[in-house]
XYZ file of C-alpha atoms in Angstrom:
558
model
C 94.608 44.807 23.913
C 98.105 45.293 24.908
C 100.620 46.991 22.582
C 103.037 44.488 21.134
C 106.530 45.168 21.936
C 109.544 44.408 20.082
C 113.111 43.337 20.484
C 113.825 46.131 21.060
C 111.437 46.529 24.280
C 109.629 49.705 22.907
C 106.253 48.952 22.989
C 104.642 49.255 19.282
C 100.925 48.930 17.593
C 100.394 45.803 15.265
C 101.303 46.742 11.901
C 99.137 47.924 9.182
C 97.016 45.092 7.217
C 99.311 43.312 4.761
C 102.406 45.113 6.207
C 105.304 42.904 7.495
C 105.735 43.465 11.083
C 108.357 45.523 11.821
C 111.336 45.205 14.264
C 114.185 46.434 15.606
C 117.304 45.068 14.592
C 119.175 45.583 17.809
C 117.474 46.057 21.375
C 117.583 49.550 22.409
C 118.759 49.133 25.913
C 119.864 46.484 27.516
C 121.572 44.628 30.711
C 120.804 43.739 34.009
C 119.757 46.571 35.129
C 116.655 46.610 32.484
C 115.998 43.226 33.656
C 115.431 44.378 36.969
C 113.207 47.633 36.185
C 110.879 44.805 34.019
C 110.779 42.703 36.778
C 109.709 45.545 39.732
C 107.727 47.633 36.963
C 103.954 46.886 36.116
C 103.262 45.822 32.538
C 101.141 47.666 30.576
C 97.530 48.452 31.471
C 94.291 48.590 29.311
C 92.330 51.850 28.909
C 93.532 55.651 29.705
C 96.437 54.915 31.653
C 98.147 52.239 29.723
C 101.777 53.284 29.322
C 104.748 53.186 26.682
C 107.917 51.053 27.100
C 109.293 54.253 28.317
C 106.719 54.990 31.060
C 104.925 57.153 29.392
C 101.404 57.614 29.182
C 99.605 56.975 25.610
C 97.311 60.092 25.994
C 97.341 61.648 22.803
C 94.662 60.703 20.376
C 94.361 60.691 16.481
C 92.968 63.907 16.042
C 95.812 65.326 18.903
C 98.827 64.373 16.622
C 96.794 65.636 13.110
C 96.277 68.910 14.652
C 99.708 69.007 16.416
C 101.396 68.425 12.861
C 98.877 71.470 11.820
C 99.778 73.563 14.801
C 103.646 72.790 14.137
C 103.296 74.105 10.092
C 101.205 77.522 11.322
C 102.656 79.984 13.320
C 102.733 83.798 13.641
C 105.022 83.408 10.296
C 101.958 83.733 8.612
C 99.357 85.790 10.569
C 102.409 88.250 10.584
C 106.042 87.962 8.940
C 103.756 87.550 5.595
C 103.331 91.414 5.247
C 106.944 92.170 5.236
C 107.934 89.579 3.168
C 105.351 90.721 0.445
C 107.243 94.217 0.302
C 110.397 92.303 -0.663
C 109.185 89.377 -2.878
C 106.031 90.244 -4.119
C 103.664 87.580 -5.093
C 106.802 85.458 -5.621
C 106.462 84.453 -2.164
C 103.857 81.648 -2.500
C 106.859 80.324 -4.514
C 109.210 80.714 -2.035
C 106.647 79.026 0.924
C 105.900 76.449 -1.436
C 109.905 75.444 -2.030
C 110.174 75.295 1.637
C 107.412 73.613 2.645
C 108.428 70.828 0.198
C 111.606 70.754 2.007
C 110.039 70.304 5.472
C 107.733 67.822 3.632
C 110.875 66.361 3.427
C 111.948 66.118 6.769
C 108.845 64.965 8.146
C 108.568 62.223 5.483
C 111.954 61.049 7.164
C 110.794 61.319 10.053
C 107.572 59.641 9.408
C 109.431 56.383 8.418
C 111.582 56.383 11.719
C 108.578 56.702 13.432
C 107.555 53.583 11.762
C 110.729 51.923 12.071
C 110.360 52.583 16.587
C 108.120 55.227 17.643
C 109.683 57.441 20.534
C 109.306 60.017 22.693
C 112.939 60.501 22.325
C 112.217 60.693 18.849
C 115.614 62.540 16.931
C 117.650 62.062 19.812
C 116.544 58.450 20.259
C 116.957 57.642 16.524
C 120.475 59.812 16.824
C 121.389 57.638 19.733
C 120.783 54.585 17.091
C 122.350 55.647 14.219
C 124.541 58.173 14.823
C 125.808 57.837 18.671
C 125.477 59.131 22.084
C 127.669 62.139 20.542
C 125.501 62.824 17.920
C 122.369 62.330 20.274
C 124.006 64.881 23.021
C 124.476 67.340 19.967
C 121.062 67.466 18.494
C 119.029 67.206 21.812
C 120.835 70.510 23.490
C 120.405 72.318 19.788
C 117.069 71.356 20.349
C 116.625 72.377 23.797
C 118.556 76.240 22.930
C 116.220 76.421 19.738
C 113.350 75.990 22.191
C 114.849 77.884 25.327
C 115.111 80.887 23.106
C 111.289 80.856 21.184
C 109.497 80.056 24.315
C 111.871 83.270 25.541
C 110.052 85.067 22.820
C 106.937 83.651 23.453
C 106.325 84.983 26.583
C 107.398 88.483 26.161
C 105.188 88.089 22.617
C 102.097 87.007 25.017
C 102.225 89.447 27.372
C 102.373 92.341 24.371
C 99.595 90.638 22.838
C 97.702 90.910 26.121
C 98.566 94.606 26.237
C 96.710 95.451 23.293
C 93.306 95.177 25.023
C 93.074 98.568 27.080
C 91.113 96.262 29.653
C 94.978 94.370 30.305
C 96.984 97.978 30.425
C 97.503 98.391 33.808
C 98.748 95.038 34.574
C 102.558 94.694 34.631
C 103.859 93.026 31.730
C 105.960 90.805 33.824
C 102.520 89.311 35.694
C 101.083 88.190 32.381
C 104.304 86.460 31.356
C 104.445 84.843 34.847
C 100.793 83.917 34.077
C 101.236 82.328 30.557
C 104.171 80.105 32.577
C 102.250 79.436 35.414
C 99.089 78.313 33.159
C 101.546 76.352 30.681
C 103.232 74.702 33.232
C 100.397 73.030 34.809
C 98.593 72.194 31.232
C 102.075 70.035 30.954
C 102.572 68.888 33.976
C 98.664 67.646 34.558
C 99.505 65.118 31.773
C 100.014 64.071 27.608
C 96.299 64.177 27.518
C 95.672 67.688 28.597
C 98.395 68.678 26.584
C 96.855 67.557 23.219
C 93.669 68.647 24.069
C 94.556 72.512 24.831
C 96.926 71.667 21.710
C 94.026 70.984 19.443
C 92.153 74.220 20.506
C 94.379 76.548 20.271
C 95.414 74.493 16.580
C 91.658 74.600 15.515
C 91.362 78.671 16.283
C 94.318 79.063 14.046
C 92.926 76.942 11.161
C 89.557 78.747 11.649
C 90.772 81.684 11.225
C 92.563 80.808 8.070
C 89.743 78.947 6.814
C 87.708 81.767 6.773
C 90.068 84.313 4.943
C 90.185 81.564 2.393
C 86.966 81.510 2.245
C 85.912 85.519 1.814
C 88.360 86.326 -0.176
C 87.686 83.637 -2.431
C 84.313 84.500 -2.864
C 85.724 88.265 -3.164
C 87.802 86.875 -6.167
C 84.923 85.095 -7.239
C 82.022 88.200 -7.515
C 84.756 90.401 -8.621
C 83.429 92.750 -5.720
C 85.869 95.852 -5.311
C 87.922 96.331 -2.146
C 89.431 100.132 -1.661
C 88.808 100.810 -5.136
C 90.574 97.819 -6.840
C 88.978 94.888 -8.943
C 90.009 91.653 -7.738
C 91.868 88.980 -10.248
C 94.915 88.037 -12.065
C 96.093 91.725 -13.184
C 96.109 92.746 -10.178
C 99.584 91.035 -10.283
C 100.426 92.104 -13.867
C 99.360 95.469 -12.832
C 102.380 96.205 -10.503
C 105.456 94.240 -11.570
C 104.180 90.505 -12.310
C 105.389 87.910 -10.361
C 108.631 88.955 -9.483
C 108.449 92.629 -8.874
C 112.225 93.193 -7.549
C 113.788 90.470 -9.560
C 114.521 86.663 -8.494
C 117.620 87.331 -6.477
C 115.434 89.459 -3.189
C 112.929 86.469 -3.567
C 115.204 83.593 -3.441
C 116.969 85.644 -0.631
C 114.052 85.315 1.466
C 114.593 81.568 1.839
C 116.389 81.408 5.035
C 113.907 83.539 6.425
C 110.635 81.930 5.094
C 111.922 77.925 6.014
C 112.203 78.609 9.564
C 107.959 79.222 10.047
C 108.093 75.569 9.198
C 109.745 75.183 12.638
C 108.193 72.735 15.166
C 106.566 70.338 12.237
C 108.870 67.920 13.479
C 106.981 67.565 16.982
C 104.973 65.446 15.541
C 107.679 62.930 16.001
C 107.977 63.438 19.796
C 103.921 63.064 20.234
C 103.815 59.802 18.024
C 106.007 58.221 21.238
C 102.567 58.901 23.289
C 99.595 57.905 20.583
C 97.922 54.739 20.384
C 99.171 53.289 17.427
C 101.494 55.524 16.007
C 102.222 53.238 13.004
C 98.568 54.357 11.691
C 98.164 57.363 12.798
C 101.767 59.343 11.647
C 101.534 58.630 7.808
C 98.138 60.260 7.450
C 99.253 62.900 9.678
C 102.056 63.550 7.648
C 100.909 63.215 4.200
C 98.317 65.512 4.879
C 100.907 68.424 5.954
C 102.006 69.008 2.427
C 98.327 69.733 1.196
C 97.797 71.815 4.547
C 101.148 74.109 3.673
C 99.479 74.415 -0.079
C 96.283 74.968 0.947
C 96.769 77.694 4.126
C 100.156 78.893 2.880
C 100.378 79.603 -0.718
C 96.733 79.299 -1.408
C 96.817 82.509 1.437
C 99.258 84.336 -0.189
C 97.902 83.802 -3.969
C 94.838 85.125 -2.367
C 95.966 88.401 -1.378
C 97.778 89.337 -4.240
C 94.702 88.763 -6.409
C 92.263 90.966 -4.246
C 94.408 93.932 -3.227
C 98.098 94.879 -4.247
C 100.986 93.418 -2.460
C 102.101 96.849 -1.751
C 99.072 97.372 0.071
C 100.412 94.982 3.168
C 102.893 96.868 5.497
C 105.111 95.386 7.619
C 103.939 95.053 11.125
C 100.306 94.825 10.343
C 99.189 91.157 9.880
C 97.939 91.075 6.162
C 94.706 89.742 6.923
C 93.800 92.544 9.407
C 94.723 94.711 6.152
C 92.338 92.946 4.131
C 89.308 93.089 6.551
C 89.738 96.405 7.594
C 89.296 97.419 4.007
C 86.914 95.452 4.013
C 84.827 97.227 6.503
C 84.934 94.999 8.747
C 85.227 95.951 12.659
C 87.064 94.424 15.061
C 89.161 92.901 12.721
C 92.772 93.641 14.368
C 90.919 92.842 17.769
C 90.573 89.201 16.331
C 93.582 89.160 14.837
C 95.085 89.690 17.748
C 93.621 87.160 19.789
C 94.601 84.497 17.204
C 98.603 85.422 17.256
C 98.323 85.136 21.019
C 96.472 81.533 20.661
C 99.632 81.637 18.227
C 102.179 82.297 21.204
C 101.033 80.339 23.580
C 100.311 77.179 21.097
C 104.198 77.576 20.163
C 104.751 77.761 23.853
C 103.117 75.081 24.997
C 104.645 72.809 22.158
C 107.875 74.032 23.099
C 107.197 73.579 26.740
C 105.967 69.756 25.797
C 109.093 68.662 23.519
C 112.067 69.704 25.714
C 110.359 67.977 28.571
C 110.979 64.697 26.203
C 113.857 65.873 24.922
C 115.778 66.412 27.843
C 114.609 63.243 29.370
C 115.743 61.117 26.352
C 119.371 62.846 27.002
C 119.089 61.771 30.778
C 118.569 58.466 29.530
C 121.724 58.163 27.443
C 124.106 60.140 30.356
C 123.862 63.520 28.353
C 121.905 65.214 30.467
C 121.290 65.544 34.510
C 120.410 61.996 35.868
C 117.162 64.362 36.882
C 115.694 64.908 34.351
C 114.957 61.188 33.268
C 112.354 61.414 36.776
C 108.894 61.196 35.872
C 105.938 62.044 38.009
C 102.618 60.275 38.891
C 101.356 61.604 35.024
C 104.065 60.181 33.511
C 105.651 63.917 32.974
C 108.971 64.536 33.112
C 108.489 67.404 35.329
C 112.242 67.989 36.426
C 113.047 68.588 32.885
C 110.206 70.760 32.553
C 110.713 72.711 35.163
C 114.120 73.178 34.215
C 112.787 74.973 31.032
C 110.157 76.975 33.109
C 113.515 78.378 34.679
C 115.277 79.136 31.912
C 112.027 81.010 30.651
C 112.018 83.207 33.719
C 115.835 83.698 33.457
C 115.528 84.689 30.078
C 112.370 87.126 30.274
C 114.203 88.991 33.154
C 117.198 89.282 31.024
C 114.809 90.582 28.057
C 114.426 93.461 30.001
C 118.058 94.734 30.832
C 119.842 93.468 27.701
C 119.654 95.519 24.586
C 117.196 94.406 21.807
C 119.688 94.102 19.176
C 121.812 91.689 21.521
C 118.786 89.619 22.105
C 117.972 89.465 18.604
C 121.297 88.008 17.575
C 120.926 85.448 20.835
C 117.632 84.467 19.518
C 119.006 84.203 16.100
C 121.322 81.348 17.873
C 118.010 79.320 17.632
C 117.656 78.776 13.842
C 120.756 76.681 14.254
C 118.632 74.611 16.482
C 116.173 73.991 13.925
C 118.909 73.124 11.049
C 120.607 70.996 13.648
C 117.496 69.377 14.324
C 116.313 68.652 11.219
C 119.940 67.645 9.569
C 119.723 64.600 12.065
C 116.094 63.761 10.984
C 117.677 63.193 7.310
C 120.905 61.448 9.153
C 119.059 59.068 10.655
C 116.888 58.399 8.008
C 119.589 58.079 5.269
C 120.990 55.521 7.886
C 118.086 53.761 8.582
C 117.664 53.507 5.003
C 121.370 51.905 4.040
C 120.823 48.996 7.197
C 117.267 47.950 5.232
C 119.232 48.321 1.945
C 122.112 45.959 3.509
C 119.148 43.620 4.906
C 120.250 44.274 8.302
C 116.302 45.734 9.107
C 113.425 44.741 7.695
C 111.496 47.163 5.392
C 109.359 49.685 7.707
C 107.041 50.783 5.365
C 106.000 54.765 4.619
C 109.623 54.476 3.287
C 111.002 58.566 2.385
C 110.249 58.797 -1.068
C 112.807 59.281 -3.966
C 115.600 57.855 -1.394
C 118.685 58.489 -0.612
C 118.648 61.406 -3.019
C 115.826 63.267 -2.071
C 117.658 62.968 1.761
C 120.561 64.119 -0.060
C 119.083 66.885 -1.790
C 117.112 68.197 1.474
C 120.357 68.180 3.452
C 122.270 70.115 0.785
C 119.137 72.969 0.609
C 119.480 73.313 4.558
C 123.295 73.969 3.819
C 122.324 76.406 1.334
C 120.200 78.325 3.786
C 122.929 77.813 7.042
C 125.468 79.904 3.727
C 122.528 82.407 3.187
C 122.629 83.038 6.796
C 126.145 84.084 6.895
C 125.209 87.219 4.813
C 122.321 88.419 6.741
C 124.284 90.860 8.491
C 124.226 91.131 11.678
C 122.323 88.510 13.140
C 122.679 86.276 10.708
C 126.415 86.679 10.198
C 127.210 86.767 14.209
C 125.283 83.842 13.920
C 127.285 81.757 11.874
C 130.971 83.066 13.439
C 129.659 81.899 16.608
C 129.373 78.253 15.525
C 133.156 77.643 17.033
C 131.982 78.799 19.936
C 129.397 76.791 20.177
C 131.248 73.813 19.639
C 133.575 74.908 22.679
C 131.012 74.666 24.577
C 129.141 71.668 23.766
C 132.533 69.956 23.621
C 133.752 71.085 27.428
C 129.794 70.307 28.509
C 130.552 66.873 26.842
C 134.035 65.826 28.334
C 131.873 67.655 32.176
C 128.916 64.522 31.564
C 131.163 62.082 30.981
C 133.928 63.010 33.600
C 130.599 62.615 36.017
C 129.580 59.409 33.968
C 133.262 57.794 34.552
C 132.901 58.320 38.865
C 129.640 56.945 38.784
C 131.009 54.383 36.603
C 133.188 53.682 39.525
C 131.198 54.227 42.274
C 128.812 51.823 41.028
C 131.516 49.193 40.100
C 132.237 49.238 43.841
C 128.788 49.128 45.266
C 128.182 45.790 42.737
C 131.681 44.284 44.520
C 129.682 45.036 48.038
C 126.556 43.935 47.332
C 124.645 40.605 46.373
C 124.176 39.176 43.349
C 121.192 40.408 41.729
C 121.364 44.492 43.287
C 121.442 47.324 40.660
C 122.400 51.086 40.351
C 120.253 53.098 38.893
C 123.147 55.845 37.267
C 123.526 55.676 33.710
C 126.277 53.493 31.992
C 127.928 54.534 28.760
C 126.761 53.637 25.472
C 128.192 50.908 23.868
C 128.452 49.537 20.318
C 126.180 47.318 18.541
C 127.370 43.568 17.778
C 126.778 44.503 13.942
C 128.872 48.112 14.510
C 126.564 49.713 12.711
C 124.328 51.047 15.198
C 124.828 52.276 18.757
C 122.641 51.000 21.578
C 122.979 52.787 24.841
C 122.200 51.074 28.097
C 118.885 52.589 29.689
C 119.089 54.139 33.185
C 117.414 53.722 35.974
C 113.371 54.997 35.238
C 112.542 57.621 37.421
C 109.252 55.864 38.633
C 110.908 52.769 39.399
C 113.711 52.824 42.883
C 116.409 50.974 43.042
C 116.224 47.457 44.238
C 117.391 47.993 48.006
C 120.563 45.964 49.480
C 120.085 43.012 51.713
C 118.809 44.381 55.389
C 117.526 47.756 54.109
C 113.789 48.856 53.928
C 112.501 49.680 50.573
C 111.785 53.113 49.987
């Protein structure tokens, strides 16, 4: 059965039993030109290939988005980052993990009910677009794209290391296994949403597996009370060396704008509901289940190994649980450890890959972005956009190696502003969203944010508190925050460059329309203009890169 589409032309799934259907208030784009793309574009198709109002493809399947929200709240911050961050909090830590996942709880509660309100691909920058305008939308979306640029930087390098640890991989140069990972990335993303989510839940599943089954020894560990290096498992073990809070509160609350930032990519899940059969089903149980996933792998993880061995027993740059099963006995352990932070890598690589493919296409759309990268291919891919990542990726791994580490550091460090930016417009929106249905000007979505405004109010202020915390993590995080102005320079003269280009094809287009018939269209971008109820900003949509321009009077179609 065909997707039901409302007026705002983005095709949506009926509405949950008893629910009030749920529409726009004001059409998302609009004009003749859309007219024209309906007319010359094919309407939706049953079965695999049916598409999205926005051409894409809905590949992605129930159990693709749950394990893409799981994917987006595990990373290597876990598997890894955990052992250092023992030595300075202590058992305090599950504290600290469970403060900030409540936070990104949070975020993807808001983000959950914009989802409801219009599920997008475009998803933040769409919604931005909406409630915020084409400014705002231009802002988040290149955030998004440098927080992304950077980690899949990272990625890459971190895959090829990974690689290296196998004395079988040694003699292959580490730049031909991060030319690999692209290579076998790339086509994963380019072959289609489908492919994508299924090499997404995979490489999720190994991660939960391997989590799973920690939980699982070292619970029955706890359980039998059998001894591990000499120490008997249970509560004293954290009364035995400096209780809960072994260097005070202050070094554990510190630790906050570190430990909020493995939460990063949880917000994906926004961008894949855009390409899931009903998304209006599918997103609330995905996202209600993420805060019982960050108890359970998270802080019921890190309770765990405080209560089996000391927490000065985990050093930094050994993964805690390769710690606890090599005293254990058992062999192998770092081996598999190993291979699960590179499923790890490339997971966060492929996700990152995935979004700014979106991303960037959804800032083509509105004129902040090449008129590119809004071109999809016969797999409804955006591949110019993604192959304008892949380039930055090879840019920035050649760089990698000529550039001092410290100097990449603080680059990469650039990145977390990218996440903060990101998810500051999730609440935005949200808090927006939530004042037009207050003001009756859009019906009630459903999966409304709980505790709202406040709780929007309250999340925004804690990611201010971490941006201030940042500015005292000298040096990367303090270069970080001084180069904010710079930054805005930047975006501002890339801003006033899109829209000088925007204004002469403004014109040119203006002309063509004198020369031409009535009914012939352009397919560059017009501006975004304001909604009839000013409270809400509706761009116009571009031309879609599968669909050519209607030809003039006496010319061939393409």
């Amino acid at each position: 059965m065909p997707a039901e589409t409302d007026n705002a032309g983005v095709a949506s799934s009926p509405p949950q039993a008893g629910a009030p259907p749920v529409q726009s208030s004001v059409p998302l784009y609009e004009g003749p030109l859309v007219e024209a793309l309906d007319a010359e574009s094919p309407p939706p198709t049953k079965g695999k290939h049916r598409k999205t109002a926005e051409g894409y493809h809905k590949g992605l399947s129930p159990r693709h988005v749950q394990m893409i929200a799981i994917g987006g709240a595990i990373g290597t911050g876990l598997f890894l980052a955990s052992a250092s961050r023992l030595q300075q909090a202590g058992p305090s830590l599950a504290i600290i993990y469970a403060l900030c996942g409540l936070a990104a709880f949070m975020i993807l509660r808001a983000m959950g009910q914009l989802v409801m309100y219009r599920p997008s691909s475009g998803s933040f920058v769409t919604y931005a677009r909406e409630f915020l305008g084409e400014g705002a939308a231009y802002t988040v979306g290149w955030l998004f794209f440098l927080n992304w640029a950077m980690t899949g930087i990272v990625d890459i390098t971190a895959v090829a290391l990974y690689i290296h640890f196998w004395p079988a991989f040694i003699d292959i140069p580490q730049w031909a296994l991060a030319l690999g990972a692209m290579v076998l990335v790339g086509a994963i993303n380019m072959a289609g949403v489908r492919y994508f989510g299924e090499i997404e839940f995979w490489l999720a599943l190994i991660k939960v597996l391997a989590i799973v089954t920690f939980l699982g020894v070292a619970s029955w560990i706890f359980g039998s009370g059998h001894h591990i290096d000499g120490h008997a498992p249970g509560l004293h073990m954290i009364a035995d060396y400096g209780g809960f809070f072994p260097h005070g509160v202050g070094p554990a609350l510190w630790l906050l704008q570190g430990v909020v930032f493995a939460y990063a990519a949880t917000e994906l899940i926004g961008i894949a509901a855009g390409e899931c059969e009903n998304p209006q089903e599918v997103v609330p149980r995905a996202v209600n289940s993420v805060v019982w996933r960050i108890l359970f792998f998270y802080v019921g993880s890190i309770i765990l190994l405080v209560l089996v061995l000391p927490w000065s027993a985990y050093q930094a740059g050994t993964s805690p649980f390769v710690t606890f099963f090599g005293k254990l006995g058992v062999p192998y352990a770092d081996s598999v450890m190993n291979f699960v932070v590179l499923t790890a890598a490339l997971s966060s690589l492929n996700s990152g890959l995935y979004s700014t493919g979106r991303v960037l296409r959804a800032l083509a759309i509105g004129g902040s972005a090449p008129h590119a990268f809004a071109r999809l291919n016969r797999n409804a891919v955006p591949y110019v956009a993604i192959l304008a990542t892949l380039a930055i990726y090879v840019i920035g791994v050649v760089l990698n190696y000529f550039i001092p580490s410290q100097v990449f550091e603080i680059v990469l460090s650039l990145s977390s502003l990218g996440i903060l930016g990101t998810w500051a417009c999730i609440i935005l929106c949200q808090l927006r969203l939530h004042h037009e249905i207050k003001k009756g000007h859009i019906p009630p979505t459903g999966f409304a944010m709980p505790w709202a405004p406040y709780s929007g109010y309250l999340t925004l202020a804690f990611l201010v508190l971490v941006l201030g915390m940042m500015a005292f993590d000298f040096p990367a995080g303090t270069f970080t925050i001084c180069a904010i102005p710079l930054l805005a320079v930047i975006f501002w003269v890339g801003w006033k460059i899109l829209n000088h280009f925007s204004d002469d094809d403004d014109d040119e287009t203006e002309e063509e329309e004198d020369d031409d018939d009535e009914g012939t269209f352009t397919t560059l971008p017009p501006k975004a203009v304001k909604s009839p109820h000013h409270h809400i900003h509706k761009p116009k949509m571009p031309g879609s890169a599968t669909t050519s321009p209607a030809p003039k009077q006496g010319q061939a179609p393409s």
